[in-house]
Amino acid sequence: MAKRVIYIHGFNSSEKSYKAVRFGEHMAQFDVDYQVPRLTHEPLHAILQLEQLLNDDTVLLGSSLGGFYATFLSQRYSIPAVVINPAVRPFELLDNYLGPNYNPYQDSHYELDTCHMDALRSLYLPQLDTPSLLYLLQQTGDEVLPFQQAVNYYSQCKQHVEFGGDHSFIGFEQTFASIVDFLKIT
């Protein structure tokens, strides 16, 4: 039975993301410690931030880059996780963002460089040791990340793949019951 639920936001997002807020509203009916930490843009520091929040009763939800982080933590610490339109190989996708960036949701300017890509590469798991700990929620209309890459990577995991949609995962609220069931939130 999960007592701490951590939602991990994506790249250039924040704790105020639509999915984080909506799921938090849903979590209000459960006796759980729901947390959505504001993550730094530096991958290894973000992982350290998240590791400090983990305990024996933790489960994870991660969206986009947050799904990548949730996958890493799930497999490293044997924690159940739901990944929503996750980034599988973000170090290949974020090359277009190298240089100065601005996160409007955190009102912060930062520089993304090749050291960040190397850090992401170091967190990549070529294969999943315990795929039964992961549940993929994927929409094929994701305009940001290649959906087929996620479907293939998480092929041994529980999957819910919807035709259409987009990167925001349209109709996210309709998945709440299956998330609660998979993560054993009571």
C-alpha angles and dihedrals in degrees: 000000000000118000099171122048117188120194112202114205125213137248115308090005135107146207087282095066115136095245093046092051095043093048089046090055088052092048090057089083092059131071095244139121102242114196134179108182120201102240129212119237090242107095100212092046090049090053090050090050090052095043089057089060097051122107136159093279099048127126127179142221119187133180125203107322086006087060089055090052092045090052092052093048093043093055096040096049102024093246124154112243140180115211120201118203087330129199107241101183104014093166087070094047103044096058088098088062098054110131131029116000138177125210105204092190092059095028090230135137119211143159121244113203142167091274087066090051090050090050091052090048089054090056094050115112110207089203134014115246095197109023091168088075092064133076118190121211107189136169118201093216092067102141095190105047130034103255094200090060089059094044090052096043093049094039093125092049132084106274139195108187120180126194112238123359122114143247092291089060102239112228093020090158090066090066096055096097093052091046092051090047095048094046092044093233110172 
